[in-house]
């Protein structure tokens, strides 16, 4: 029998050897929990404690389940069922359906939105796309929390929910949604779990067969389990206690979706005498990163096994463009030192913050990948806003006035309000995206006081074009929620200002504030070696510097944390090698003439950075010019011949 315990540390080995009875593994970030539980399962099978087919391991993502199966195969153990809750429930429901009903198997719906639209239509209630998504999230929370339409209003009020419409109306939509699905014999993903649990609870023959097949259970990420998932787990296990749960209460960041850490924290009370194992040896991050994590969250007791590394960087900036430009400069420095772009990540609280980093990376020719969300200019609300702005600019009587006022007025028609909508969700994300567009107008007005709507629309088109370049490998851009479970050599935590981290709608709830702190903790513990935290005093270049650093940084950042304008600020000057300076200046003169004739800012034609890249590359054919960062197909068609002529004559 292969020794699957030999390579484990003492705590991991303790967990792996606890093969019977209730076991609670409290595994901190980077402590090798997947290693511990897969070696535990392998030890159970190879030692004869359990046949592989009688073990059911459940987790929350197909990626995690796939990784678990792969590791078990590498350990010589096949046949263990490693699945998500929904995958396991679907498999069982399909198998037992002939016993449950004489009718055909129900349809599983991939999205709640069609049924929500039908329910709202039946009630003569108008919901825009963002509100439909928020209603879907609210119904998902309710069903995960075992809340029915009849009890929704009182339960939501008690939980402090902030739905997109009033509680009474949402309760009616919820009821109509359930009726719509029942009429069409279709189930959503929560129904899968609920119906499977009910079948086991109510049918002794089904319960007996399930419990005969599965005798040992392992539940990963147990801090994220919902009441509905716990009900299904209880149905599977029955009165047996061969349950091993693994989780980290310090990484509970999905309470808004119905997750409850209470099941993990109270597991020892529910099963007196259960074995509790704490994994605290961190194999991911250097000592400076772990020390910061422990100071940020005092309940964390991680001990780095990696050793010393670069100090954590704290930097304040005047504005977001300067912050983004400094991040890009640091990315370039790390790349030159040997850190691969795919091993770097820029993490932020809300998806709308990605735009300025997408733009800065694209302008510098640095490839990037947006994880867990659409690129900024691909989002439906952004596309709609751009169409409205373009239409206003091309109207026979275009709106007059200051650029910022005109843009704000147009965006009001799409849904931008002076104050953000309450709560979180799609409506808040839409508002943040529209506010980001308004911020771009403020930035342009600060740099070019005479800029008008036509110039602004041209600028948006240029930004969209440069950010749609296909990329395969590059810097990861992700929200803190989307970064959960991932890790990189270098992590930039950006936009750390009060009102964003923690988010504004958490201010009135101490419980919500603590979840926001845990969210930042998750971000910190994604870094292996290089970690940088930054914030900026203003949204746009030249804007009012009224924003304050996140309260979570109090006591963590140095009192004299450096403030930097950054390479992207208005005062920064692009450095061009002496051998390229003459060609660069002639390209700038040509650009100035083109911009004057077209009545647009020069940077709309080409940015200084792109002109510098052209001067350095000295292309002589259209194909060579197209390979220069910032020269897209449209610009190549409009200006390619003129630029190549200047280069040839240089």
XYZ file of C-alpha atoms in Angstrom:
650
model
C 0.000 0.000 0.000
C 1.481 3.396 -0.958
C 2.159 5.645 2.025
C -0.153 8.589 1.380
C 0.635 10.105 4.775
C 4.404 10.425 4.470
C 4.493 13.893 2.857
C 1.974 15.528 5.201
C 2.815 17.937 8.004
C 1.726 16.959 11.560
C -1.640 18.729 11.418
C -2.443 17.502 7.908
C -1.524 13.990 8.999
C -3.787 14.292 12.056
C -6.655 15.221 9.731
C -5.871 12.383 7.311
C -5.718 9.783 10.075
C -9.109 10.836 11.509
C -11.042 8.476 9.262
C -14.108 7.765 11.408
C -16.726 9.820 13.193
C -17.316 13.551 12.936
C -14.228 15.584 11.963
C -13.940 19.370 11.701
C -10.898 20.717 9.848
C -10.369 24.460 10.289
C -8.043 25.246 7.403
C -6.586 28.726 6.980
C -5.714 30.223 3.615
C -2.821 28.442 1.907
C -2.563 25.678 4.505
C -3.067 22.767 2.104
C -6.642 21.799 2.905
C -7.224 20.106 -0.453
C -4.064 18.102 0.095
C -5.210 17.103 3.568
C -8.688 15.959 2.565
C -7.638 14.120 -0.603
C -4.918 12.266 1.313
C -7.497 11.543 4.030
C -9.851 10.024 1.446
C -7.011 8.024 -0.102
C -5.999 6.759 3.343
C -9.602 5.721 4.049
C -9.713 3.651 0.860
C -6.207 2.189 0.982
C -6.453 1.288 4.675
C -9.725 -0.542 4.117
C -11.839 1.850 6.182
C -14.235 2.409 3.285
C -14.682 1.318 -0.323
C -14.178 4.225 -2.710
C -17.758 3.992 -3.942
C -19.199 4.682 -0.481
C -17.527 8.092 -0.128
C -19.241 11.265 -1.332
C -17.117 14.424 -1.383
C -19.005 17.640 -2.126
C -17.749 21.124 -2.820
C -19.060 24.331 -4.383
C -17.486 24.574 -7.841
C -16.955 22.135 -10.683
C -13.331 23.296 -10.819
C -12.758 22.284 -7.190
C -14.530 18.956 -7.710
C -12.434 18.264 -10.795
C -9.223 19.087 -8.962
C -10.217 16.734 -6.146
C -10.890 13.858 -8.566
C -7.574 14.509 -10.337
C -5.598 14.425 -7.094
C -7.330 11.229 -5.978
C -6.440 9.556 -9.283
C -2.819 10.622 -8.806
C -2.921 8.944 -5.371
C -4.133 5.721 -6.948
C -7.721 6.061 -5.745
C -10.548 5.994 -8.292
C -14.271 5.620 -7.896
C -14.796 8.310 -5.243
C -17.719 10.589 -6.064
C -16.405 14.187 -5.910
C -19.178 16.519 -7.020
C -20.857 19.841 -6.370
C -24.037 19.821 -4.309
C -26.078 20.465 -7.453
C -24.348 17.809 -9.540
C -24.861 15.157 -6.854
C -28.513 16.148 -6.371
C -29.236 16.123 -10.113
C -27.724 12.659 -10.497
C -29.815 11.281 -7.651
C -33.003 13.018 -8.745
C -32.724 11.650 -12.276
C -32.155 8.132 -10.919
C -35.051 8.196 -8.455
C -37.542 10.184 -10.563
C -39.585 7.136 -11.705
C -40.306 6.403 -8.035
C -41.128 10.040 -7.239
C -43.513 10.745 -10.109
C -45.262 9.023 -12.974
C -44.738 12.088 -15.158
C -41.745 13.019 -17.298
C -38.613 14.392 -15.671
C -38.865 18.145 -15.101
C -36.794 20.611 -17.109
C -33.861 22.220 -15.326
C -33.724 25.964 -16.081
C -30.304 27.532 -16.582
C -31.564 31.028 -15.735
C -34.289 32.476 -13.552
C -34.748 35.532 -15.770
C -37.358 34.207 -18.262
C -39.606 33.038 -15.418
C -39.104 36.330 -13.566
C -40.080 38.315 -16.653
C -43.180 36.153 -17.051
C -44.073 36.563 -13.362
C -43.618 40.336 -13.512
C -45.701 40.497 -16.684
C -48.499 38.554 -15.012
C -48.467 41.159 -12.224
C -48.215 44.070 -14.708
C -44.958 45.068 -13.066
C -42.218 46.690 -15.156
C -38.661 45.595 -14.342
C -35.560 46.690 -16.236
C -32.726 44.236 -16.930
C -30.746 45.158 -13.813
C -33.822 44.849 -11.569
C -34.606 41.457 -13.084
C -31.128 40.234 -12.152
C -31.487 41.604 -8.636
C -34.892 39.960 -8.209
C -33.299 36.680 -9.355
C -30.564 37.081 -6.732
C -33.152 37.830 -4.055
C -35.201 34.743 -4.916
C -32.009 32.698 -4.907
C -31.176 33.994 -1.415
C -34.686 33.205 -0.177
C -34.686 29.642 -1.478
C -31.140 29.014 -0.188
C -32.332 30.225 3.229
C -35.436 27.948 3.046
C -37.716 30.999 2.889
C -41.011 30.544 1.035
C -43.038 33.236 -0.759
C -45.448 33.351 2.191
C -42.661 34.113 4.668
C -40.407 36.174 2.402
C -41.402 39.685 3.503
C -40.913 39.044 7.217
C -37.728 37.003 6.722
C -36.196 39.593 4.405
C -36.987 42.422 6.805
C -35.489 40.478 9.716
C -32.325 39.794 7.681
C -31.959 43.446 6.699
C -32.304 42.695 2.991
C -32.483 45.607 0.558
C -34.355 44.246 -2.480
C -34.619 46.222 -5.725
C -38.379 46.677 -5.267
C -40.525 46.901 -2.155
C -40.906 43.752 -0.059
C -44.601 43.285 -0.801
C -44.079 43.486 -4.564
C -41.107 41.142 -4.473
C -43.113 38.671 -2.412
C -45.772 38.656 -5.154
C -43.161 38.212 -7.884
C -41.617 35.339 -5.908
C -44.994 33.593 -5.621
C -45.783 34.156 -9.313
C -42.307 32.872 -10.226
C -42.899 29.634 -8.327
C -46.343 29.225 -9.939
C -44.865 29.800 -13.403
C -42.243 27.088 -12.878
C -44.779 24.645 -11.433
C -47.152 25.175 -14.383
C -44.350 24.315 -16.809
C -42.829 21.455 -14.768
C -39.461 23.144 -14.546
C -36.976 23.406 -11.688
C -34.331 25.970 -10.854
C -31.046 24.998 -9.189
C -32.394 25.505 -5.659
C -35.368 23.267 -6.471
C -32.909 20.512 -7.365
C -31.544 20.461 -3.833
C -34.922 20.940 -2.172
C -36.684 18.194 -4.126
C -33.830 15.738 -3.607
C -33.803 16.394 0.127
C -37.597 16.063 0.335
C -37.543 12.769 -1.559
C -35.016 11.305 0.880
C -36.875 12.695 3.902
C -40.276 11.423 2.817
C -39.504 8.108 1.114
C -37.945 5.434 3.290
C -36.947 3.287 0.321
C -35.076 6.180 -1.321
C -33.422 7.143 1.965
C -32.322 3.557 2.533
C -30.771 3.241 -0.907
C -28.952 6.584 -0.700
C -27.566 5.843 2.757
C -26.546 2.348 1.767
C -24.598 3.740 -1.180
C -22.947 6.672 0.628
C -21.674 6.083 4.164
C -18.898 8.667 4.456
C -19.166 12.369 3.612
C -16.578 15.105 3.083
C -17.756 18.705 2.644
C -15.259 21.297 1.417
C -15.665 25.101 1.906
C -18.135 24.364 4.684
C -18.162 28.007 5.788
C -20.159 28.748 2.622
C -22.906 26.179 3.154
C -26.511 27.458 3.104
C -29.494 26.179 5.114
C -30.754 24.450 1.958
C -27.443 22.673 1.372
C -27.254 21.709 5.038
C -30.745 20.204 4.789
C -29.624 18.049 1.854
C -26.470 16.977 3.717
C -28.571 16.002 6.737
C -30.861 13.980 4.480
C -27.904 12.160 2.963
C -26.287 11.334 6.302
C -29.391 10.487 8.326
C -28.482 9.623 11.904
C -24.859 8.745 11.078
C -21.916 10.915 12.050
C -19.208 9.922 9.568
C -19.050 13.481 8.289
C -15.855 15.469 7.727
C -16.267 19.208 7.169
C -13.505 21.550 6.017
C -13.576 25.335 6.019
C -12.217 28.657 7.183
C -14.532 31.069 9.033
C -12.098 33.871 8.171
C -13.019 33.440 4.497
C -16.785 33.727 4.888
C -17.670 36.265 2.173
C -20.988 35.011 0.756
C -23.455 35.716 3.560
C -25.388 37.991 1.194
C -26.164 34.920 -0.945
C -27.439 32.827 1.973
C -24.211 31.208 3.205
C -23.907 30.795 6.952
C -20.627 30.150 8.824
C -22.656 29.033 11.854
C -22.732 25.439 10.612
C -18.925 25.315 10.632
C -18.501 27.203 13.904
C -21.145 25.163 15.732
C -20.155 21.772 14.311
C -18.336 20.730 17.518
C -21.450 21.582 19.552
C -23.673 19.582 17.240
C -21.309 16.609 17.422
C -19.807 16.555 20.930
C -16.501 14.762 20.960
C -15.791 15.401 17.297
C -12.148 15.705 16.342
C -11.140 19.292 15.558
C -7.968 19.841 13.534
C -6.510 23.297 12.878
C -4.271 23.841 9.862
C -2.207 27.008 10.358
C 1.014 26.363 8.411
C 0.753 28.559 5.336
C 2.630 27.217 2.295
C 1.545 29.965 -0.088
C 2.669 33.358 1.159
C 5.829 34.963 2.487
C 6.182 36.141 6.080
C 5.427 39.844 5.327
C 2.158 38.888 3.595
C 1.085 36.571 6.404
C 1.989 39.083 9.112
C -0.224 41.657 7.408
C -3.081 39.131 7.093
C -2.862 38.282 10.798
C -2.880 41.972 11.754
C -5.825 42.685 9.470
C -7.849 39.826 10.980
C -6.762 39.048 14.563
C -8.603 35.699 14.490
C -6.117 34.557 11.830
C -3.219 32.566 13.244
C -1.332 31.660 10.090
C 2.387 30.860 10.206
C 4.304 31.255 6.955
C 6.363 28.267 5.847
C 7.748 30.158 2.850
C 10.016 32.527 4.727
C 10.995 36.115 4.144
C 10.072 38.090 1.068
C 9.625 41.630 -0.249
C 7.922 44.077 2.118
C 4.252 44.856 1.545
C 3.872 48.157 -0.320
C 1.389 50.875 0.727
C 0.965 53.844 -1.626
C -1.425 56.787 -1.852
C -2.125 58.502 -5.180
C -3.714 61.768 -6.193
C -6.219 60.099 -8.524
C -7.240 56.750 -10.035
C -5.495 57.225 -13.414
C -2.224 57.833 -11.564
C -2.866 54.773 -9.405
C -3.548 52.627 -12.482
C -0.490 53.935 -14.349
C 1.742 53.146 -11.347
C 0.361 49.606 -11.201
C 1.160 49.120 -14.888
C 4.691 50.434 -14.346
C 5.195 48.000 -11.470
C 3.807 45.164 -13.611
C 6.445 45.946 -16.216
C 9.187 45.978 -13.571
C 8.090 42.617 -12.175
C 7.887 41.135 -15.666
C 11.470 42.205 -16.347
C 12.529 40.596 -13.071
C 11.077 37.261 -14.192
C 7.500 37.257 -12.861
C 5.153 36.020 -15.602
C 2.167 38.218 -16.449
C -0.191 35.304 -15.732
C 1.195 35.287 -12.186
C 0.016 38.848 -11.487
C -3.441 40.080 -10.515
C -5.156 43.408 -9.932
C -8.016 42.953 -7.465
C -10.806 45.439 -6.727
C -14.091 45.546 -4.810
C -16.580 46.232 -7.632
C -16.374 45.336 -11.309
C -16.756 48.956 -12.449
C -13.285 49.677 -11.042
C -11.739 47.527 -13.773
C -12.155 50.128 -16.542
C -9.272 52.387 -15.589
C -6.949 49.354 -15.280
C -8.161 47.862 -18.556
C -7.390 51.192 -20.225
C -3.975 51.619 -18.597
C -2.869 48.076 -19.428
C -4.156 48.308 -23.008
C -2.432 51.658 -23.560
C 0.844 50.147 -22.369
C 0.411 47.076 -24.558
C 0.184 44.732 -21.556
C -2.205 41.798 -22.160
C -4.805 41.141 -19.499
C -7.685 38.795 -18.723
C -10.888 39.902 -16.993
C -12.057 37.153 -14.659
C -15.545 36.696 -13.284
C -17.188 39.368 -15.382
C -17.478 40.977 -18.781
C -14.995 43.554 -19.954
C -16.152 47.040 -19.169
C -17.193 48.052 -22.682
C -18.926 44.700 -23.279
C -21.421 45.202 -20.454
C -24.995 45.784 -21.547
C -25.434 48.994 -19.558
C -22.158 50.413 -20.897
C -23.087 49.586 -24.491
C -26.466 51.235 -24.011
C -24.860 54.327 -22.468
C -22.385 54.640 -25.350
C -25.214 54.338 -27.891
C -27.172 57.082 -26.102
C -24.133 59.355 -25.945
C -23.315 58.746 -29.614
C -26.911 59.495 -30.581
C -26.896 62.720 -28.581
C -23.622 63.816 -30.202
C -25.005 63.167 -33.708
C -28.422 64.733 -33.098
C -29.500 67.669 -35.234
C -29.566 69.772 -32.082
C -26.935 68.258 -29.793
C -27.175 69.174 -26.103
C -25.205 72.217 -25.081
C -23.300 72.997 -21.919
C -20.270 71.764 -20.011
C -19.180 68.244 -20.966
C -19.699 66.810 -17.489
C -23.242 68.216 -17.276
C -24.175 66.990 -20.754
C -22.855 63.471 -20.134
C -24.588 63.278 -16.757
C -27.877 64.359 -18.330
C -27.657 61.682 -21.033
C -26.697 59.007 -18.504
C -29.658 59.911 -16.320
C -31.815 58.539 -19.121
C -30.030 55.199 -18.798
C -30.320 55.030 -15.014
C -27.570 57.157 -13.443
C -28.756 58.866 -10.275
C -27.054 61.306 -7.952
C -26.935 58.738 -5.148
C -26.274 55.013 -5.610
C -29.175 52.552 -5.250
C -29.479 50.823 -1.877
C -27.957 47.434 -1.303
C -25.776 45.433 -3.647
C -26.391 43.526 -6.840
C -26.887 44.198 -10.528
C -28.542 47.587 -9.997
C -25.577 48.760 -7.931
C -23.122 47.342 -10.476
C -24.999 49.156 -13.259
C -24.857 52.419 -11.316
C -21.125 51.978 -10.680
C -20.499 51.391 -14.401
C -22.489 54.495 -15.407
C -20.721 56.504 -12.715
C -17.391 55.303 -14.134
C -18.384 56.725 -17.551
C -19.298 60.015 -15.896
C -15.895 59.914 -14.224
C -14.243 59.598 -17.645
C -16.053 62.777 -18.694
C -14.760 64.532 -15.573
C -11.258 63.334 -16.397
C -11.440 64.633 -19.980
C -12.903 67.964 -18.862
C -10.073 68.362 -16.376
C -7.453 67.722 -19.063
C -9.224 69.618 -21.894
C -11.687 72.263 -20.607
C -12.986 72.875 -24.155
C -13.820 69.210 -24.788
C -17.353 68.548 -26.042
C -19.627 65.530 -26.340
C -18.370 64.578 -29.822
C -14.793 64.437 -28.541
C -15.904 62.388 -25.553
C -17.732 59.855 -27.749
C -14.615 59.546 -29.926
C -12.554 58.928 -26.810
C -14.954 56.184 -25.677
C -14.703 54.543 -29.105
C -10.913 54.569 -28.878
C -10.999 53.050 -25.406
C -13.408 50.319 -26.506
C -11.306 49.516 -29.567
C -8.049 49.222 -27.670
C -9.580 47.033 -24.968
C -11.156 44.541 -27.356
C -7.786 43.242 -28.527
C -7.818 39.447 -28.116
C -5.607 38.187 -25.323
C -4.776 34.666 -24.237
C -2.386 35.206 -21.369
C -1.874 38.263 -19.228
C -2.480 40.085 -15.985
C -5.677 38.994 -14.243
C -8.273 41.651 -13.424
C -10.838 40.393 -10.932
C -13.132 41.398 -8.125
C -12.227 40.241 -4.633
C -15.154 37.800 -4.687
C -14.032 36.310 -8.012
C -10.484 35.880 -6.656
C -11.570 33.466 -3.917
C -9.701 30.175 -4.216
C -7.005 31.576 -6.532
C -3.432 32.754 -5.971
C -0.703 34.683 -7.800
C 2.947 35.587 -7.291
C 2.070 39.305 -7.287
C -1.197 40.909 -6.201
C -2.236 44.565 -6.400
C -5.137 45.488 -4.107
C -6.388 48.771 -5.543
C -9.027 51.393 -4.804
C -8.875 50.831 -1.041
C -10.954 53.834 0.023
C -13.802 54.086 2.506
C -17.066 53.673 0.633
C -15.542 51.031 -1.595
C -13.702 48.850 0.941
C -15.843 48.627 2.979
C -18.663 49.271 0.530
C -21.049 52.080 1.448
C -24.108 49.896 1.998
C -22.280 47.983 4.744
C -21.823 51.088 6.918
C -24.980 50.563 8.975
C -24.259 46.939 9.882
C -21.331 45.832 12.063
C -21.844 42.290 10.748
C -21.578 43.498 7.152
C -18.490 45.571 7.981
C -16.760 42.479 9.352
C -17.604 40.556 6.197
C -16.017 43.375 4.187
C -12.898 43.019 6.363
C -12.823 39.296 5.625
C -13.143 40.106 1.921
C -10.000 42.243 2.093
C -8.311 39.431 4.046
C -9.123 37.056 1.175
C -7.468 39.526 -1.197
C -4.324 39.795 0.938
C -3.938 36.016 1.209
C -4.048 35.566 -2.599
C -0.453 36.876 -2.836
C 2.497 34.514 -2.754
C 5.398 37.012 -2.744
C 4.613 40.549 -3.914
C 1.722 42.472 -2.380
C 0.848 46.115 -2.969
C -2.067 48.037 -1.447
C -3.052 51.410 -2.854
C -5.729 54.090 -2.800
C -6.342 57.435 -4.484
C -7.756 60.680 -3.154
C -9.784 61.533 -6.285
C -11.688 59.560 -8.894
C -10.559 61.598 -11.917
C -7.331 63.416 -12.704
C -7.606 66.918 -11.306
C -10.689 66.001 -9.267
C -11.404 66.958 -5.684
C -9.234 64.906 -3.332
C -11.898 64.008 -0.805
C -11.600 60.231 -0.519
C -10.064 58.638 2.556
C -8.055 55.412 2.842
C -10.050 52.375 3.930
C -10.608 52.196 7.667
C -9.244 48.640 7.483
C -5.803 50.089 6.797
C -5.737 51.990 10.100
C -2.860 50.601 12.123
C -1.576 48.619 9.133
C -0.218 51.237 6.762
C 2.767 53.342 7.776
C 1.873 56.788 9.066
C 4.094 58.223 6.338
C 2.852 56.019 3.483
C 4.209 57.604 0.302
C 1.936 59.684 -1.889
C 2.757 59.489 -5.572
C 1.287 61.266 -8.564
C 2.282 58.251 -10.632
C 3.453 57.967 -14.216
C -0.087 58.570 -15.489
C -0.634 61.971 -13.889
C -0.867 65.159 -15.929
C 2.572 66.274 -14.730
C 4.367 63.124 -15.789
C 6.467 63.384 -18.943
C 7.000 60.461 -21.265
C 10.677 59.540 -21.534
C 11.829 58.934 -25.134
C 15.348 57.671 -26.013
C 17.541 60.288 -27.697
C 17.806 58.265 -30.921
C 14.000 58.309 -31.283
C 13.353 61.874 -30.125
C 13.475 63.552 -33.559
C 11.027 61.108 -35.179
C 8.802 61.257 -32.095
C 8.565 65.074 -32.335
C 7.755 64.973 -36.062
C 5.014 62.438 -35.387
C 3.641 64.741 -32.688
C 3.641 67.693 -35.108
C 1.722 65.621 -37.660
C -0.728 64.516 -34.950
C -1.274 68.112 -33.839
C -2.187 69.143 -37.399
C -4.597 66.210 -37.834
C -6.256 66.890 -34.478
C -6.640 70.613 -35.217
C -8.280 69.920 -38.575
C -10.649 67.374 -37.015
C -11.366 69.594 -33.959
C -10.436 66.903 -31.442
C -7.822 66.469 -28.705
C -4.507 65.137 -30.067
C -4.599 61.992 -27.938
C -7.726 60.866 -29.801
C -5.537 60.443 -32.898
C -2.698 58.587 -31.134
C -1.440 58.706 -27.563
C 2.111 59.865 -26.820
C 2.912 56.325 -25.738
C 1.814 54.940 -29.119
C 3.846 57.581 -31.009
C 6.889 56.711 -28.910
C 6.388 53.022 -29.730
C 6.156 53.860 -33.452
C 9.355 55.911 -33.244
C 11.134 53.023 -31.553
C 9.823 50.320 -33.923
C 10.215 52.394 -37.152
C 7.748 50.256 -39.147
C 7.924 50.431 -42.951
C 4.879 48.303 -43.909
C 1.238 48.352 -42.777
C 1.704 44.901 -41.224
C 4.622 46.118 -39.110
C 2.688 49.223 -38.063
C -0.338 47.130 -37.046
C 1.833 45.284 -34.523
C 2.506 48.488 -32.560
C 0.390 48.737 -29.395
C -2.385 51.294 -29.816
C -2.645 50.955 -33.618
C -5.922 49.169 -34.270
C -7.478 48.364 -37.673
C -9.451 51.616 -37.748
C -6.435 53.808 -36.997
C -4.329 51.843 -39.443
C -6.893 52.536 -42.166
C -7.249 56.241 -41.292
C -3.647 57.202 -40.568
C -1.421 54.308 -41.633
C -0.089 55.735 -44.894
C 0.639 59.158 -43.377
C 2.514 57.656 -40.443
C 4.528 55.288 -42.625
C 5.485 58.187 -44.907
C 6.844 60.151 -41.914
C 8.813 57.108 -40.725
C 10.249 56.424 -44.197
C 11.387 60.034 -44.528
C 12.952 59.904 -41.078
